[in-house]
Amino acid sequence: MKDTVRDPLTGSGLVFVDKPAGMTSHDVVARLRRFFGTRKVGHAGTLDPMATGVLVAGIERGTKLLAHLVTDDKVYAATIRLGQTTSTEDADGEVLTTTDTAGVTDAAIKDAVAQLTGEIMQVPSKVSAIKINGKRAHEMVRDGEEFEIPPRPITVFSFEILDIRRHSGCIDVDVRVHCSSGTYIRALARDLGDSLAVGAHLTALRREASGPFDLTRARTLEELEAHAELSMTMDEALLAAWPALEVTAEEYADLAMGKWLSPRGVRGVHAAVGPEGKVVALVKEKGARLSTTFVARPSTL
């Protein structure tokens, strides 16, 4: 194996950034490229400029891993303001409507939240980065185009109310949401406001976790600028996100070439680990084959 001389994944892995407010996810990537001295930087799970919290970035071959992390669930802390709608469905937008919330009870809020929990259909926000016929929705809004976004299935595993505060005719609801990837929290806020007939928008959003990666290992851009280092190596990331499946040295070599193995009776995706403790690939059983879904250490490296 080539890694007896030099591990081809040296310098590759993931970085967990605690994104500050006021920056786009692309802005963060640009900063990381400078810190790590490489163009091979990408991110998974875009955060809006207003939002803060965990942004998972891939460095070098870690960028190839990002596509396999997009199905992860997320955890967010947010504040939803009932009684006002904005042009962007968050605090960065222009206030469009103001509605008195005096008649909205705590019980009504809890009932409405319960209706937005579980497996539901959601229409993504029109100011999101979702693509419609190859064009970003927010770009279509900017260009004055008329369009509709079809609803799609999401799962809200939990929608917890942390606090309800009333002031100046509005109601601020602090929540924590555990949801499937692809869920738009601003759309949840919008739908909560619509169900209560008072409108709503987000005033704060912080991603606390993206899959198995949370704020405990996230670092600020200032910290990364002072000392640029990976939050997780490729092996650490692969084994944190998927269960391990031990393979022999011969099987390791086969997987490195993209070959398939005989089935093992495992369910779901596993990280194939060789005798030296290094992950060669992500594998999944497909019929009578244990096939690779991502080769971490291809024989061509």
Coordinates of C-alpha atoms in Angstrom, one line a residue:
M1 CA 0.0 0.0 0.0
K2 CA 1.2 3.5 -0.8
D3 CA 0.6 4.8 2.6
T4 CA 3.7 2.9 3.9
V5 CA 5.7 5.9 2.5
R6 CA 3.4 8.8 2.8
D7 CA -0.3 8.8 3.6
P8 CA -2.1 10.4 0.6
L9 CA -4.6 11.9 2.9
T10 CA -2.1 13.9 4.9
G11 CA -3.5 17.5 5.1
S12 CA -7.0 16.3 4.1
G13 CA -10.0 16.4 6.4
L14 CA -12.7 18.6 7.9
V15 CA -12.7 21.9 9.6
F16 CA -15.7 23.0 11.8
V17 CA -16.1 26.7 11.7
D18 CA -18.2 28.7 14.2
K19 CA -19.4 31.1 11.5
P20 CA -20.0 34.6 12.6
A21 CA -23.0 36.7 11.6
G22 CA -22.7 38.9 8.5
M23 CA -20.6 36.6 6.4
T24 CA -21.8 34.2 3.6
S25 CA -20.6 30.6 3.6
H26 CA -18.6 31.5 0.5
D27 CA -16.8 34.2 2.4
V28 CA -15.8 31.6 5.0
V29 CA -14.4 29.3 2.3
A30 CA -12.4 32.2 0.9
R31 CA -10.8 32.8 4.3
L32 CA -10.1 29.1 4.8
R33 CA -8.3 28.9 1.4
R34 CA -6.0 31.6 2.6
F35 CA -5.4 30.1 6.0
F36 CA -4.7 26.6 4.7
G37 CA -2.9 27.7 1.5
T38 CA -5.0 25.7 -0.9
R39 CA -7.8 26.2 -3.4
K40 CA -9.3 22.8 -2.5
V41 CA -11.8 24.0 0.1
G42 CA -15.5 23.5 0.1
H43 CA -18.4 23.6 2.6
A44 CA -21.5 21.5 3.3
G45 CA -24.9 23.0 4.4
T46 CA -25.0 26.7 3.5
L47 CA -25.7 29.1 6.3
D48 CA -27.3 32.5 5.6
P49 CA -25.3 35.6 6.4
M50 CA -27.5 36.3 9.5
A51 CA -26.9 32.8 10.8
T52 CA -24.1 31.7 13.1
G53 CA -22.8 28.3 14.2
V54 CA -21.4 25.1 12.8
L55 CA -20.3 25.3 9.2
V56 CA -18.6 22.0 8.0
A57 CA -15.7 22.7 5.6
G58 CA -13.6 20.2 3.7
I59 CA -9.9 20.7 3.0
E60 CA -8.1 19.0 0.1
R61 CA -9.7 15.5 -0.4
G62 CA -12.1 16.4 2.4
T63 CA -14.0 18.3 -0.2
K64 CA -14.9 15.0 -1.9
L65 CA -16.3 13.8 1.4
L66 CA -18.8 16.6 1.7
A67 CA -21.2 15.3 -0.8
H68 CA -21.7 12.2 1.4
L69 CA -22.5 14.3 4.4
V70 CA -25.4 16.2 3.0
T71 CA -28.0 13.7 4.3
D72 CA -27.1 14.5 7.9
D73 CA -29.6 15.9 10.3
K74 CA -29.1 19.3 11.9
V75 CA -29.9 21.0 15.2
Y76 CA -30.7 24.8 15.3
A77 CA -31.4 27.3 18.1
A78 CA -33.6 30.1 16.7
T79 CA -35.8 33.0 17.7
I80 CA -39.1 33.4 15.8
R81 CA -40.8 36.8 15.9
L82 CA -44.6 36.4 15.6
G83 CA -46.5 39.5 14.3
Q84 CA -44.2 40.7 11.6
T85 CA -43.3 39.4 8.1
T86 CA -40.2 40.6 6.2
S87 CA -39.1 40.5 2.6
T88 CA -36.4 37.9 3.4
E89 CA -38.3 36.0 6.2
D90 CA -35.5 37.0 8.6
A91 CA -34.2 40.1 10.4
D92 CA -32.1 41.3 7.4
G93 CA -35.2 42.0 5.3
E94 CA -37.7 44.9 5.1
V95 CA -40.7 44.7 7.3
L96 CA -43.7 44.0 5.1
T97 CA -46.6 43.5 7.5
T98 CA -47.3 44.0 11.2
T99 CA -50.1 42.2 12.9
D100 CA -51.3 42.5 16.5
T101 CA -50.6 39.3 18.4
A102 CA -52.7 40.0 21.5
G103 CA -55.1 37.2 20.7
V104 CA -52.3 34.5 20.3
T105 CA -52.1 32.3 23.4
D106 CA -49.2 30.2 24.5
A107 CA -51.4 27.1 24.0
A108 CA -52.1 28.2 20.4
I109 CA -48.4 28.5 19.7
K110 CA -47.7 25.1 21.2
D111 CA -50.4 23.5 19.1
A112 CA -49.1 25.2 15.9
V113 CA -45.6 24.0 16.7
A114 CA -46.9 20.5 17.2
Q115 CA -48.5 20.6 13.7
L116 CA -45.0 21.4 12.2
T117 CA -43.4 18.5 13.9
G118 CA -42.8 15.0 12.3
E119 CA -42.8 14.2 8.6
I120 CA -44.2 17.2 6.8
M121 CA -44.2 18.9 3.4
Q122 CA -42.4 22.2 3.3
V123 CA -42.2 24.9 0.6
P124 CA -38.6 26.3 0.8
S125 CA -38.2 30.0 1.1
K126 CA -38.1 32.0 -2.1
V127 CA -35.0 33.8 -0.9
S128 CA -33.1 30.5 -0.5
A129 CA -30.3 29.1 -2.6
I130 CA -32.5 26.3 -3.9
K131 CA -32.4 26.0 -7.7
I132 CA -35.4 26.3 -10.0
N133 CA -34.7 25.3 -13.6
G134 CA -31.0 25.8 -12.9
K135 CA -31.3 29.3 -11.3
R136 CA -31.1 30.1 -7.6
A137 CA -34.4 31.1 -6.1
H138 CA -33.0 34.3 -4.5
E139 CA -31.6 35.4 -7.8
M140 CA -35.0 35.0 -9.4
V141 CA -36.5 37.1 -6.7
R142 CA -33.8 39.8 -7.2
D143 CA -34.6 39.8 -11.0
G144 CA -38.3 40.2 -10.4
E145 CA -39.3 36.8 -11.8
E146 CA -42.5 35.1 -10.8
F147 CA -42.2 31.5 -9.8
E148 CA -43.4 28.8 -7.4
I149 CA -41.4 26.3 -5.5
P150 CA -43.0 22.9 -5.1
P151 CA -43.2 21.5 -1.6
R152 CA -40.9 18.7 -0.6
P153 CA -40.8 16.2 2.3
I154 CA -38.8 17.0 5.4
T155 CA -38.6 15.6 8.9
V156 CA -38.7 17.7 12.0
F157 CA -37.6 15.3 14.7
S158 CA -38.3 17.7 17.5
F159 CA -39.5 21.3 17.7
E160 CA -38.9 22.5 21.2
I161 CA -40.2 25.8 22.6
L162 CA -37.6 27.2 25.0
D163 CA -39.2 30.5 25.9
I164 CA -42.1 32.8 24.9
R165 CA -41.7 36.6 25.3
R166 CA -44.2 39.3 24.6
H167 CA -43.3 42.8 23.8
S168 CA -44.4 45.8 21.6
G169 CA -47.3 43.8 20.1
C170 CA -45.0 41.0 18.9
I171 CA -44.2 37.6 20.4
D172 CA -40.6 36.2 20.4
V173 CA -40.5 32.4 20.6
D174 CA -37.1 30.8 21.3
V175 CA -36.9 27.3 19.9
R176 CA -34.6 24.4 19.3
V177 CA -35.2 22.4 16.1
H178 CA -33.8 19.0 15.3
C179 CA -34.5 18.4 11.6
S180 CA -33.5 16.6 8.5
S181 CA -31.1 18.1 6.0
G182 CA -32.8 20.4 3.6
T183 CA -35.2 21.9 6.2
Y184 CA -35.4 25.7 6.0
I185 CA -35.9 27.1 9.5
R186 CA -37.0 30.5 8.1
A187 CA -39.8 28.5 6.3
L188 CA -40.7 26.9 9.6
A189 CA -41.0 30.4 11.1
R190 CA -43.1 31.6 8.1
D191 CA -45.4 28.6 8.3
L192 CA -45.8 29.0 12.1
G193 CA -46.8 32.7 11.6
D194 CA -49.2 31.7 8.8
S195 CA -50.9 29.0 10.9
L196 CA -51.4 31.6 13.7
A197 CA -52.6 34.2 11.1
V198 CA -50.1 36.9 12.4
G199 CA -47.1 36.3 10.2
A200 CA -43.5 35.7 11.4
H201 CA -39.8 35.9 10.6
L202 CA -36.5 34.8 12.1
T203 CA -34.6 37.2 14.3
A204 CA -31.8 34.8 15.3
L205 CA -30.5 31.5 14.0
R206 CA -27.6 29.4 15.3
R207 CA -26.7 25.9 14.0
E208 CA -25.6 23.9 17.0
A209 CA -24.9 20.6 15.2
S210 CA -24.6 19.2 11.7
G211 CA -24.8 15.4 11.9
P212 CA -22.3 14.2 14.4
F213 CA -20.3 17.5 14.3
D214 CA -21.3 20.1 16.9
L215 CA -20.0 23.4 18.4
T216 CA -17.7 21.6 20.9
R217 CA -15.1 21.3 18.2
A218 CA -15.9 24.4 16.1
R219 CA -13.4 27.2 16.0
T220 CA -13.7 30.8 15.2
L221 CA -12.1 32.3 12.1
E222 CA -9.8 34.3 14.3
E223 CA -8.6 31.1 16.0
L224 CA -8.1 29.4 12.6
E225 CA -6.2 32.3 11.2
A226 CA -3.8 32.2 14.2
H227 CA -3.4 28.4 13.9
A228 CA -4.8 26.7 10.8
E229 CA -5.4 23.0 11.6
L230 CA -7.9 20.4 10.8
S231 CA -10.8 19.7 13.2
M232 CA -10.8 16.1 12.1
T233 CA -8.6 14.1 9.8
M234 CA -10.3 12.1 7.1
D235 CA -10.1 8.9 9.2
E236 CA -11.6 10.6 12.2
A237 CA -14.4 12.2 10.2
L238 CA -15.3 8.9 8.4
L239 CA -15.4 6.9 11.6
A240 CA -17.4 9.6 13.4
A241 CA -20.1 9.7 10.7
W242 CA -20.3 5.9 9.8
P243 CA -19.8 2.6 11.6
A244 CA -16.6 0.8 11.0
L245 CA -16.2 -2.4 9.0
E246 CA -12.9 -4.2 9.2
V247 CA -11.3 -5.5 6.0
T248 CA -8.2 -7.5 5.3
A249 CA -5.1 -6.0 3.5
E250 CA -6.1 -7.7 0.3
E251 CA -9.7 -6.4 0.6
Y252 CA -8.3 -3.0 1.3
A253 CA -6.3 -3.1 -1.9
D254 CA -9.3 -4.2 -3.9
L255 CA -11.5 -1.4 -2.5
A256 CA -8.8 1.2 -3.2
M257 CA -9.2 0.2 -6.9
G258 CA -12.9 0.5 -6.7
K259 CA -13.5 -3.2 -6.8
W260 CA -16.4 -4.8 -5.0
L261 CA -16.3 -7.5 -2.3
S262 CA -18.6 -10.3 -1.3
P263 CA -21.5 -9.2 0.9
R264 CA -21.1 -9.1 4.7
G265 CA -24.7 -8.9 5.8
V266 CA -24.4 -5.3 6.9
R267 CA -27.1 -2.6 6.5
G268 CA -26.4 0.9 5.4
V269 CA -23.1 2.6 4.7
H270 CA -20.0 1.6 6.6
A271 CA -16.4 2.8 6.7
A272 CA -14.1 0.1 5.6
V273 CA -11.0 0.0 7.8
G274 CA -7.8 -1.8 7.0
P275 CA -5.4 -3.7 9.4
E276 CA -3.5 -0.4 10.0
G277 CA -6.6 1.4 11.2
K278 CA -7.0 3.6 8.1
V279 CA -10.2 4.0 6.2
V280 CA -10.0 3.0 2.6
A281 CA -13.6 3.6 1.5
L282 CA -17.3 4.0 2.3
V283 CA -19.1 0.8 1.3
K284 CA -22.7 -0.4 1.0
E285 CA -24.3 -3.6 0.1
K286 CA -26.1 -3.6 -3.2
G287 CA -27.6 -7.0 -3.9
A288 CA -24.8 -9.6 -4.0
R289 CA -22.0 -7.0 -3.8
L290 CA -20.4 -4.9 -1.1
S291 CA -19.6 -1.9 -3.3
T292 CA -17.8 1.4 -2.7
T293 CA -19.8 4.6 -2.5
F294 CA -16.7 6.8 -1.9
V295 CA -13.1 5.8 -2.1
A296 CA -11.1 7.8 0.5
R297 CA -7.7 6.4 -0.5
P298 CA -7.8 5.4 -4.1
S299 CA -4.9 3.4 -5.5
T300 CA -4.3 6.3 -8.0
L301 CA -3.3 8.7 -5.3

